[in-house]
């Protein structure tokens, strides 16, 4: 049985810390695809932490991880983008709430993967639209620059999610299905 998404215990706090540290430490790795925008494999970590631990853990890990990365790389936190990372992971974590989806125990169906993809793609697009709006509204960034950034980031994040994030969650569930189906023959 899955734990409540709002249960805060030592394991949850440690999971958030690990997720934030991993996401923050790997977010600087990327291939430039636009102004201040890159294809970042770290997006797959948001999918993994969201799907395995739920939307709340995903949101907090994504937000804190992005803040850490901003502080380490530029010394300035871009709050719209940090919140966007959290929103992306929260949307990806919605699959955690689906009945019968439990990759920890190796159980999932094709419909779960379809929902996971929909949640992830919608989350990426909505979170980046939010980030762009935030930068235009509160940071005074030019809208033409943000249009390019949001478009490039949406495409690259969706590619990373589909190529790395989804297969990682499926692989984790399959590995756990094989482990949990072991039996002892006497």
XYZ file of C-alpha atoms in Angstrom:
186
model
C 0.000 0.000 0.000
C 1.278 3.449 -0.923
C 1.890 6.003 1.762
C -0.013 9.280 1.803
C 1.517 11.919 -0.451
C 1.383 14.364 2.461
C 3.057 12.130 5.046
C 6.249 13.814 6.172
C 8.640 11.386 7.803
C 12.369 10.741 7.814
C 12.231 8.684 4.603
C 10.277 11.394 2.781
C 12.658 14.144 3.905
C 15.690 12.066 2.898
C 14.094 11.289 -0.485
C 13.422 14.979 -1.092
C 17.008 15.799 -0.108
C 18.477 13.177 -2.422
C 16.185 14.211 -5.279
C 16.982 17.895 -4.822
C 20.722 17.255 -4.572
C 20.767 15.040 -7.668
C 18.629 17.428 -9.704
C 20.581 20.476 -8.536
C 23.967 18.862 -9.161
C 23.109 17.576 -12.640
C 20.976 20.419 -14.016
C 24.002 22.292 -15.302
C 24.751 19.431 -17.724
C 23.120 20.149 -21.048
C 23.316 20.928 -24.726
C 22.396 24.535 -25.620
C 19.189 24.769 -27.687
C 18.271 28.454 -27.302
C 18.969 31.609 -25.291
C 19.752 30.509 -21.716
C 18.085 27.174 -22.555
C 19.540 23.701 -22.907
C 18.538 20.083 -23.345
C 19.085 18.783 -19.812
C 19.079 15.062 -18.982
C 18.288 16.003 -15.359
C 14.639 16.373 -16.378
C 14.465 12.565 -16.257
C 15.132 12.783 -12.502
C 11.947 14.812 -12.066
C 10.024 11.999 -13.783
C 11.635 9.355 -11.599
C 11.130 11.115 -8.268
C 7.606 12.222 -9.172
C 6.456 8.780 -10.341
C 8.089 6.826 -7.529
C 7.303 9.118 -4.607
C 4.365 11.284 -5.674
C 3.625 14.859 -6.671
C 4.498 16.489 -3.339
C 7.967 14.915 -3.129
C 8.504 15.634 -6.825
C 7.477 19.279 -6.464
C 9.680 19.977 -3.452
C 12.698 18.107 -4.878
C 12.347 19.890 -8.235
C 11.958 23.318 -6.642
C 14.839 22.959 -4.170
C 17.060 21.277 -6.770
C 16.516 24.106 -9.242
C 17.200 26.716 -6.546
C 20.447 24.917 -5.641
C 21.504 24.798 -9.283
C 20.743 28.492 -9.789
C 22.736 29.429 -6.698
C 25.698 27.260 -7.704
C 25.828 28.325 -11.350
C 24.809 31.992 -11.322
C 24.250 33.097 -7.741
C 20.752 34.297 -8.676
C 17.562 32.288 -8.247
C 15.155 32.477 -11.176
C 12.018 31.771 -9.155
C 9.694 31.311 -12.123
C 11.896 28.568 -13.529
C 12.493 27.011 -10.098
C 8.749 26.839 -9.495
C 8.402 25.478 -13.033
C 10.711 22.572 -12.201
C 8.599 21.807 -9.160
C 5.383 22.023 -11.165
C 6.804 19.707 -13.831
C 7.723 17.058 -11.238
C 4.339 17.426 -9.497
C 2.498 16.776 -12.760
C 4.718 13.769 -13.486
C 3.991 12.596 -9.941
C 0.243 12.499 -10.558
C 0.717 8.967 -11.927
C 1.624 7.912 -8.378
C -2.026 8.463 -7.446
C -3.352 6.091 -10.129
C -4.952 2.910 -8.830
C -2.821 -0.122 -9.620
C 0.341 1.881 -10.385
C 3.070 0.816 -7.973
C 6.538 0.601 -9.548
C 8.036 -0.014 -6.098
C 6.320 -3.417 -6.213
C 6.573 -3.845 -9.972
C 2.919 -3.297 -10.838
C 1.764 -1.110 -13.705
C -0.273 -1.408 -16.900
C -0.092 0.120 -20.335
C -2.751 2.667 -19.393
C -0.489 3.878 -16.584
C 2.337 4.551 -19.007
C -0.072 6.417 -21.284
C -1.289 8.539 -18.362
C 2.294 9.127 -17.213
C 3.192 10.424 -20.668
C 0.132 12.693 -20.783
C 0.789 14.036 -17.269
C 4.453 14.618 -18.080
C 3.926 16.383 -21.412
C 1.087 18.550 -20.060
C 3.151 19.337 -16.951
C 6.183 20.340 -18.978
C 4.188 22.652 -21.230
C 2.143 24.259 -18.426
C 5.148 24.713 -16.152
C 7.204 26.361 -18.875
C 4.312 28.628 -19.866
C 4.119 29.604 -16.184
C 7.895 30.214 -16.057
C 7.759 32.387 -19.176
C 4.786 34.354 -17.857
C 6.542 34.832 -14.502
C 9.694 36.182 -16.160
C 7.746 38.591 -18.358
C 5.475 39.774 -15.543
C 7.838 39.962 -12.588
C 11.358 39.992 -14.013
C 10.772 42.329 -16.961
C 12.200 39.881 -19.500
C 11.343 40.515 -23.175
C 8.438 38.395 -24.434
C 10.119 37.503 -27.747
C 13.093 35.996 -25.876
C 10.760 34.071 -23.559
C 8.779 32.709 -26.505
C 11.979 31.181 -27.893
C 13.061 29.926 -24.455
C 9.717 28.343 -23.606
C 9.415 26.692 -27.024
C 12.988 25.327 -27.001
C 12.732 24.155 -23.382
C 9.345 22.500 -24.000
C 10.613 20.511 -26.959
C 13.891 19.502 -25.319
C 12.266 18.605 -21.964
C 9.608 16.495 -23.669
C 12.307 14.639 -25.617
C 14.323 13.946 -22.448
C 11.185 12.878 -20.576
C 10.155 10.448 -23.320
C 13.637 9.086 -24.072
C 15.034 8.839 -20.529
C 12.363 9.481 -17.874
C 9.588 7.159 -19.033
C 11.928 4.217 -19.808
C 13.674 4.662 -16.437
C 10.380 4.367 -14.535
C 9.284 1.390 -16.660
C 12.674 -0.269 -16.151
C 12.468 0.261 -12.402
C 8.991 -1.289 -12.276
C 10.040 -4.246 -14.447
C 13.080 -4.890 -12.284
C 10.919 -4.877 -9.182
C 8.348 -7.153 -10.827
C 11.043 -9.729 -11.497
C 12.380 -9.477 -7.947
C 8.938 -9.746 -6.364
C 7.993 -12.760 -8.488
C 10.821 -14.941 -7.219
C 9.847 -18.170 -5.581
C 11.722 -20.840 -3.717
C 11.611 -24.357 -5.162
C 12.309 -27.177 -2.788
